[in-house]
Coordinates of C-alpha atoms in Angstrom, one line a residue:
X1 CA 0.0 0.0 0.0
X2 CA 2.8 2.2 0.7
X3 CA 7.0 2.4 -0.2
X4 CA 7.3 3.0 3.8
X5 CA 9.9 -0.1 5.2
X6 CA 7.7 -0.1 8.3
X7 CA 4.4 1.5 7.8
X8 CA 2.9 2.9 10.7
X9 CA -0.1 0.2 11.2
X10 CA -1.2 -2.0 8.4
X11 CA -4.1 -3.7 7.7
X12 CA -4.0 -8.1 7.1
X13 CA -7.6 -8.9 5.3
X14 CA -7.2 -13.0 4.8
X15 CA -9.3 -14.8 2.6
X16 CA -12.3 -15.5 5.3
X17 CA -13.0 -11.9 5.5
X18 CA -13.2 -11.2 1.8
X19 CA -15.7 -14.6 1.7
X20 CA -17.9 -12.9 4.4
X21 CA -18.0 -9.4 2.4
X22 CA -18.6 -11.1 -0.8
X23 CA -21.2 -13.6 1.1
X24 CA -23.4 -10.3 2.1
X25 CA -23.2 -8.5 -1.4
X26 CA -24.9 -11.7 -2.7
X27 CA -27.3 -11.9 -0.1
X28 CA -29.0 -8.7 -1.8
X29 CA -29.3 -6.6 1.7
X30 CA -26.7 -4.3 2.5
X31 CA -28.3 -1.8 5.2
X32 CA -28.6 -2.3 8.6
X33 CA -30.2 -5.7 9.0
X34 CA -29.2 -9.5 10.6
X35 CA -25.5 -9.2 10.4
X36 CA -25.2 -6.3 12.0
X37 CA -27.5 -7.5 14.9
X38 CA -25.2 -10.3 14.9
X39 CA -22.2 -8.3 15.5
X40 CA -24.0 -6.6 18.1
X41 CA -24.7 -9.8 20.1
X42 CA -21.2 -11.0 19.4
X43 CA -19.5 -7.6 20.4
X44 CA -21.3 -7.3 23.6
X45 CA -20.5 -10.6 24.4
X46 CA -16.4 -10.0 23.7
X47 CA -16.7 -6.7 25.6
X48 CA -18.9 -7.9 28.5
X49 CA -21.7 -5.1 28.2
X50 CA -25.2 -6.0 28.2
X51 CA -26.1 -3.7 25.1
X52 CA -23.9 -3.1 22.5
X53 CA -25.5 -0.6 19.7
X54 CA -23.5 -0.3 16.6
X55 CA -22.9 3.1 14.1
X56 CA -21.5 4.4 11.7
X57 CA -17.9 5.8 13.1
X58 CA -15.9 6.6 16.9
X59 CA -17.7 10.0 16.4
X60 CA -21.3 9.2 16.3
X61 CA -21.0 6.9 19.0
X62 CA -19.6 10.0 21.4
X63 CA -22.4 12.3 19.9
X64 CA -25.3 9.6 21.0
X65 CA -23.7 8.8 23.8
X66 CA -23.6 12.3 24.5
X67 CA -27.3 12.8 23.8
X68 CA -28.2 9.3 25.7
X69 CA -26.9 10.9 28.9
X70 CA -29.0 13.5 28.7
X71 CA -25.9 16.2 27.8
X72 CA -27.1 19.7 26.3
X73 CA -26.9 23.8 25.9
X74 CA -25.6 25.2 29.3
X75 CA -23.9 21.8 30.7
X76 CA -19.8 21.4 31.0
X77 CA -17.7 18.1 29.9
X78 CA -14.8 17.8 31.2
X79 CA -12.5 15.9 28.8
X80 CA -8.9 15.7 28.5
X81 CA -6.9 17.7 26.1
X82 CA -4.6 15.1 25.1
X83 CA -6.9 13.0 23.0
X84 CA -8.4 13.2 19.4
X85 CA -10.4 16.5 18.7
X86 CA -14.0 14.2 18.1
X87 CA -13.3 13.4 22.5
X88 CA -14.4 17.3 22.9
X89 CA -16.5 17.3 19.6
X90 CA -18.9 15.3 20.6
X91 CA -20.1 17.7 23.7
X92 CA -20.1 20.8 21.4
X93 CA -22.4 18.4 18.9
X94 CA -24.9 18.9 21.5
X95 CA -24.4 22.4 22.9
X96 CA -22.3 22.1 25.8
X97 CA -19.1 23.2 26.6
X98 CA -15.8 21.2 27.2
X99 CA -13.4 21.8 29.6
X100 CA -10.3 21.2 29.0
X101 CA -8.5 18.5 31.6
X102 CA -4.8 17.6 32.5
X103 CA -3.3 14.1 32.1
X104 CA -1.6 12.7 34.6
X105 CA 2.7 12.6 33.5
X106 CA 4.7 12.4 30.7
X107 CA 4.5 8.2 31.2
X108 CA 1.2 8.3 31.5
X109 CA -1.3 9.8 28.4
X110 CA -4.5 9.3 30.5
X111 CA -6.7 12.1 32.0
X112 CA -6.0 13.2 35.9
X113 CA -8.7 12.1 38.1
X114 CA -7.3 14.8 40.5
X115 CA -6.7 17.3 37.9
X116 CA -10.9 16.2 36.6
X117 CA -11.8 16.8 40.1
X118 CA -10.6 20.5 40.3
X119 CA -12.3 21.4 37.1
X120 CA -15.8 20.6 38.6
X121 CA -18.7 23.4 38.5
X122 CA -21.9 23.6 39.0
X123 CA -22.4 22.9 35.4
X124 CA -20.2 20.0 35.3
X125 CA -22.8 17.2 33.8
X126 CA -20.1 14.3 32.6
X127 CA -16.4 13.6 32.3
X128 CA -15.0 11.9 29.2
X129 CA -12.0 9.0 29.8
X130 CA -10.1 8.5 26.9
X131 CA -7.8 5.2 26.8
X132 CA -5.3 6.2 25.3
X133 CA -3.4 4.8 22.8
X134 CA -5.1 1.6 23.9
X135 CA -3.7 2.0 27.1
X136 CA -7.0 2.0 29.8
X137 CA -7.5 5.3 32.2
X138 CA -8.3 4.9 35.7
X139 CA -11.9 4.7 35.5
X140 CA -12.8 3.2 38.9
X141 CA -11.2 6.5 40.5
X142 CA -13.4 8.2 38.1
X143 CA -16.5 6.2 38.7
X144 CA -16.1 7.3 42.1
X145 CA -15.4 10.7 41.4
X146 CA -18.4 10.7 39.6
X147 CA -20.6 9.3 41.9
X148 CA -19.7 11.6 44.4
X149 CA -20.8 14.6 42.1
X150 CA -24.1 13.1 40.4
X151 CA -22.1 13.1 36.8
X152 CA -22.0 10.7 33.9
X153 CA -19.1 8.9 33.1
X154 CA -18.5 8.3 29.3
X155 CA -15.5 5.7 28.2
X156 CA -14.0 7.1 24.9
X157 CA -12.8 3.3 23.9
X158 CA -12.0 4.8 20.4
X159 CA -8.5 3.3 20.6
X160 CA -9.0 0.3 23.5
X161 CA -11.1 -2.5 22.3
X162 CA -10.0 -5.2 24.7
X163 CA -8.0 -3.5 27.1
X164 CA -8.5 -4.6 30.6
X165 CA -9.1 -2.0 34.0
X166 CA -8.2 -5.0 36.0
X167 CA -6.0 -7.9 36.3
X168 CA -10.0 -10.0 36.2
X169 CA -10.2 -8.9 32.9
X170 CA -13.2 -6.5 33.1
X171 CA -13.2 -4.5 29.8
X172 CA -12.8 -0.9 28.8
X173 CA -16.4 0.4 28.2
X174 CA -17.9 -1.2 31.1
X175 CA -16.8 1.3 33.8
X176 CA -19.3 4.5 32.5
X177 CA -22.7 4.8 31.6
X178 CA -21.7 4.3 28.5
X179 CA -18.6 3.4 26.3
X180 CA -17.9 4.7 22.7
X181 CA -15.8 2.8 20.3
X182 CA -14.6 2.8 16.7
X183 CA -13.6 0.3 13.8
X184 CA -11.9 2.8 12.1
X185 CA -9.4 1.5 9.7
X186 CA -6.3 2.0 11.8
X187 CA -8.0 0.6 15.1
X188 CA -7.5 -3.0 16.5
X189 CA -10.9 -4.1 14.9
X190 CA -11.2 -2.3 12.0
X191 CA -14.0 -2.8 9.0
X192 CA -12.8 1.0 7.8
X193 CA -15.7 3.0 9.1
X194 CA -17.8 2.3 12.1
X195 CA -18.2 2.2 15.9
X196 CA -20.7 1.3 18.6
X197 CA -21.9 2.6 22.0
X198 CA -21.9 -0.4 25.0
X199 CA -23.9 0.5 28.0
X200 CA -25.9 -1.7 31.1
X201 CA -29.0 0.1 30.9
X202 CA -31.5 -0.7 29.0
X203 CA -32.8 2.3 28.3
X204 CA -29.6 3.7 27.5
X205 CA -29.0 0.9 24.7
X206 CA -32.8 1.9 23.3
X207 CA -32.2 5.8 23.0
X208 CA -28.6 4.9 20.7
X209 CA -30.8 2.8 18.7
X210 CA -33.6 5.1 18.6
X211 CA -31.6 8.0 17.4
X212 CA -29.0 6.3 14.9
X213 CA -31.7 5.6 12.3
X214 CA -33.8 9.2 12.3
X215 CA -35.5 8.2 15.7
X216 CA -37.5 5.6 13.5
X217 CA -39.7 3.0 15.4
X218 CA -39.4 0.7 13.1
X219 CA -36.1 -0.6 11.0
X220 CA -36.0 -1.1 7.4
X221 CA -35.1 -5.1 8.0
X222 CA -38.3 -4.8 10.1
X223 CA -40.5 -3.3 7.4
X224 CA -38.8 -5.9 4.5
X225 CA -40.0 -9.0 6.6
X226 CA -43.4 -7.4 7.1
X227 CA -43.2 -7.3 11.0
X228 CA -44.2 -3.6 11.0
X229 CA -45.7 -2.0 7.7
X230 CA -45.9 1.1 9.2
X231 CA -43.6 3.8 11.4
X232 CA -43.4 6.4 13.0
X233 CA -40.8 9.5 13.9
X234 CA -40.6 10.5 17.4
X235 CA -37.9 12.2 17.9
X236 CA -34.5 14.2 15.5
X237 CA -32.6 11.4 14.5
X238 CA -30.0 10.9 12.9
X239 CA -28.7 8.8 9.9
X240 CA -25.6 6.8 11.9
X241 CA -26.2 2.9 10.8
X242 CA -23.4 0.5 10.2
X243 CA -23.8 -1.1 7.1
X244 CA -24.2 -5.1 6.4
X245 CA -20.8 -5.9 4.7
X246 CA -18.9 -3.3 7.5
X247 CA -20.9 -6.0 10.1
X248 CA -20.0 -9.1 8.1
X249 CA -16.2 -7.7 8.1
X250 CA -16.7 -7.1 11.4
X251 CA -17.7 -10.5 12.6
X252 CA -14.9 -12.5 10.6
X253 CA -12.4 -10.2 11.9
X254 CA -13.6 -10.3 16.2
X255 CA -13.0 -13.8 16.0
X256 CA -9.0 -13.0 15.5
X257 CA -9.3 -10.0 17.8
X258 CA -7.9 -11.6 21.0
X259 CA -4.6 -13.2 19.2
X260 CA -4.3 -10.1 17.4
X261 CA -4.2 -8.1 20.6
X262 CA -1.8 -10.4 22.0
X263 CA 0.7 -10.3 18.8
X264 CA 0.7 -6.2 19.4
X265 CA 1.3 -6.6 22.7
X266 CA 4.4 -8.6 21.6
X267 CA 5.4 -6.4 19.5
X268 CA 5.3 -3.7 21.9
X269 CA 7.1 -5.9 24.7
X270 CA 10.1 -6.7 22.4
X271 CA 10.2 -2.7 21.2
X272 CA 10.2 -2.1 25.2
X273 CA 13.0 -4.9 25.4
X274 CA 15.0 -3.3 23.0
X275 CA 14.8 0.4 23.8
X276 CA 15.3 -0.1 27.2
X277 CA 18.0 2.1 28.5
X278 CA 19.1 3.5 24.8
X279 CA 20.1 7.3 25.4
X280 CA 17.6 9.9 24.1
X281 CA 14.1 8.0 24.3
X282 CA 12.1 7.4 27.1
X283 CA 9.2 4.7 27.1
X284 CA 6.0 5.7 28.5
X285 CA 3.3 3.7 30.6
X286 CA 4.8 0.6 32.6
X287 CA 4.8 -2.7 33.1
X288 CA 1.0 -3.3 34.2
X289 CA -0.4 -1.0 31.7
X290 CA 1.8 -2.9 28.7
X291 CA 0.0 -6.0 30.4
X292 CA -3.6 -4.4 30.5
X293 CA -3.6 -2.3 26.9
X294 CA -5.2 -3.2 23.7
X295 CA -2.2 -1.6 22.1
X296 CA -3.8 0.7 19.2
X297 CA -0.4 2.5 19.0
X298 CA 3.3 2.6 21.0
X299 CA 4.3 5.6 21.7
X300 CA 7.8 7.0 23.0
X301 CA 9.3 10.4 24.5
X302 CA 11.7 12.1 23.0
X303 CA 13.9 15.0 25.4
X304 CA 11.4 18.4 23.9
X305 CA 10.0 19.1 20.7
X306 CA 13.4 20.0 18.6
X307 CA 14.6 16.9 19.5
X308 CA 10.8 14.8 18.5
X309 CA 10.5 17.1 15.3
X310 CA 14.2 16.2 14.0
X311 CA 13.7 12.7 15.2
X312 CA 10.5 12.1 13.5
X313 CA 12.0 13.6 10.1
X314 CA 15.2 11.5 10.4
X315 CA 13.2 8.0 10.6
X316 CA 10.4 9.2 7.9
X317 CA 13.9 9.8 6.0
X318 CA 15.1 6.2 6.9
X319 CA 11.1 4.6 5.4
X320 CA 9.6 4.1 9.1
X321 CA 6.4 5.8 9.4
X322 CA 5.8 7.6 12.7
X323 CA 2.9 10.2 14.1
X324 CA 1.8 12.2 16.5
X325 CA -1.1 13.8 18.4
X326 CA -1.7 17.9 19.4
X327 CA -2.6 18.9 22.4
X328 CA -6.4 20.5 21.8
X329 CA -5.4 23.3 22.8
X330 CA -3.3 24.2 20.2
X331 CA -5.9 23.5 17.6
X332 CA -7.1 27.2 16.7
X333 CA -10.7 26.0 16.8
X334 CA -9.8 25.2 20.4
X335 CA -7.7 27.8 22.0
X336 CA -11.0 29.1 23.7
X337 CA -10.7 26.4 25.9
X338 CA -7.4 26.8 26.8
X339 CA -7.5 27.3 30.7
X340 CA -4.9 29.6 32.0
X341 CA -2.8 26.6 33.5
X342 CA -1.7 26.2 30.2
X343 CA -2.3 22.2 31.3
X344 CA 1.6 21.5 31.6
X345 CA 1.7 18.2 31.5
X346 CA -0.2 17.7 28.3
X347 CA 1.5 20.1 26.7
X348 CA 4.9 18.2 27.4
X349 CA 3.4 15.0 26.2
X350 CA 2.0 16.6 23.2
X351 CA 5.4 18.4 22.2
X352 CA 7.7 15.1 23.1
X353 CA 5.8 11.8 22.1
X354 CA 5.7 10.3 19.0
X355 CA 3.8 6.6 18.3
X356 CA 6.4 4.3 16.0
X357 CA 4.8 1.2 13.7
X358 CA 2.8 -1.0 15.0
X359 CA 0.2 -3.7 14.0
X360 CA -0.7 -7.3 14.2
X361 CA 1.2 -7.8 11.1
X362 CA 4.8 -6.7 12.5
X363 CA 7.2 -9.9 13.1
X364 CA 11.1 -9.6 15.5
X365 CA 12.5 -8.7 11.9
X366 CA 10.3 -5.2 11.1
X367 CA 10.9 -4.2 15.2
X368 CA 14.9 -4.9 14.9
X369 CA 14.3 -3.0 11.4
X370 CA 12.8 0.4 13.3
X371 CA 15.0 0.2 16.5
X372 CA 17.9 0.0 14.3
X373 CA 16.8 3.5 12.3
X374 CA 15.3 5.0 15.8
X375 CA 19.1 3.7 17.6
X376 CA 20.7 5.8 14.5
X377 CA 19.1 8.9 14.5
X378 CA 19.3 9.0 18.4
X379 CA 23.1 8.8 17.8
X380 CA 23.6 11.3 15.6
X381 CA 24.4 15.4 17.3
X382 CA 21.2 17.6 17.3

């Protein structure tokens, strides 16, 4: 797909997966329908949710979940700033306002429970964890922090399919009232667009559904088999459905999920093996989180941004892909929100990390391949 030597992810689509595409394009029904209810069953049962709702991307899973909870004009979300921009989109989609949140170190991407805590108001109606990088946020310290202060806690699983809170094995997106995740091409289950919200409550589960297809009572599978000739609209809706071939890709491809997961993590031990102690990068997370994470990217630190910006251009130079995330703040769009802490430690994180290749596709050869371009350009005098 590309002339990088190591591409930053990449994408493995065997044989089954192509059959269960092609399988659904025969069928003659490609809109929402009973592969994608399928999926549904299967995902919740992989993530251990009761309901699992699918959609059509990461996005419109954070705008209904956003709307599920209740969220609207006048109400604050807190969110961190080091995430993608659709973690703060999502509140504006429905009128409120995010605030802006610190995370907790440079080793540790994940929003501040302590820092969240300070930023409570009067208006405060939810927080937003993000996991990530795949790597899961301390959501029990936020459940309780939540509790405390009659707010909903949203999951932004985006990036952490699979990654565990415990050392049980309870999930990512079973923490919060509700959980957001996306298949996105580049994430750990990817079928190129999609997502899904995962909540316990019933009623929850039924708003998502309710509002992904126009806020229909009826579905268009429903109508073809004649179980309800008629609907009705009782609410705005939107047009969010995951297709039938995205849900037949998705199916074939949950199955390998779990080794998948496992080969990343891996991967990411045997970059942390390597790197270990070589001058001029820093590894972030520890042990325990490398053990817990889903691993949707591995990121590193590099000594301040001249150092991450050469760095980055020397390896692009070299054919390994790399990238990188901006603190929200420094989006233009965005610099309202800037509080006047300046959020220090996101900032750092934001101007020193930088995520190098990885993917379930990566074998001992492509990770000696990158550590021996990222061991060069350390070596060299900036």
């Amino acid at each position: 797909m590309t002339e990088w030597r190591v591409p930053l992810t990449d994408i493995a689509m065997p044989e089954e997966d192509v059959q269960a595409v092609l399988e659904c394009l025969d069928s003659g029904w490609l809109t929402m329908g009973p592969r994608t209810q399928a999926f549904e069953e299967a995902l919740a049962g992989f993530v251990g949710s009761p309901h699992a709702v699918t959609v059509s991307s990461g996005t419109a899973a954070l705008h209904l979940s956003c709307l599920a909870a209740g969220i609207g004009p006048g109400d604050e979300v807190i969110v961190p700033a080091f995430t993608f921009v659709a973690s703060a989109e999502a509140a504006r989609y429905v009128g409120a306002e995010p605030v802006l949140c610190d995370v907790r170190s440079p080793q540790d991407f994940n929003i501040d429970p302590e820092d969240a805590a300070s930023r409570i108001t009067p208006r405060t109606r939810a927080i937003v964890a993000v996991h990530f990088c795949g790597y899961p946020a301390d959501v029990l310290a936020l459940r309780e922090l939540c509790d405390a202060h009659g707010l909903v806690l949203i999951e932004d699983c985006a990036q952490a399919i699979g990654a565990r809170i415990d050392d049980a094995g309870r999930q990512v997106g079973t923490v919060g009232e509700l959980g957001a995740f996306s298949f996105f091409s580049k994430k750990q289950l990817c079928v190129g667009e999609g997502g899904m919200v995962t909540t316990a409550e019933e009623e929850l589960a039924g708003r998502v559904r309710l509002l992904r297809s126009h806020a229909l009572t009826s579905s268009t599978w429903d109508r073809h088999r004649g179980h309800d000739p008629a609907y009705d609209v009782i609410d705005v809706g939107f047009n969010y459905r995951l297709d039938e071939p995205r849900a037949a890709l998705g199916l074939s491809r949950l199955v390998r999920l779990e080794e998948n997961i496992a080969t990343r993590r891996a991967i990411v031990r045997a970059y942390r093996e390597r790197l270990a102690g070589v001058a001029g990068i820093e590894l972030a997370f520890d042990d325990q989180a490398v053990e817990r994470s889903s691993h949707f990217a591995f990121p590193v630190l590099l000594k301040d941004r001249a150092t991450r910006d050469r760095f980055r251009d020397e390896v692009k130079a070299n054919g390994i892909q790399t990238t990188w995330y901006p603190a929200l703040h420094a989006f233009t769009e965005y610099r309202q929100f800037a509080p006047a802490d300046g959020l220090p430690m996101t900032t750092e994180v934001a101007d020193r990390h930088c995520a190098l290749p990885l993917s379930s596709t990566m074998d001992e050869a492509a990770v000696e391949t990158v550590v021996d371009v990222v061991r060069d350009a350390l070596s060299r005098p900036g």
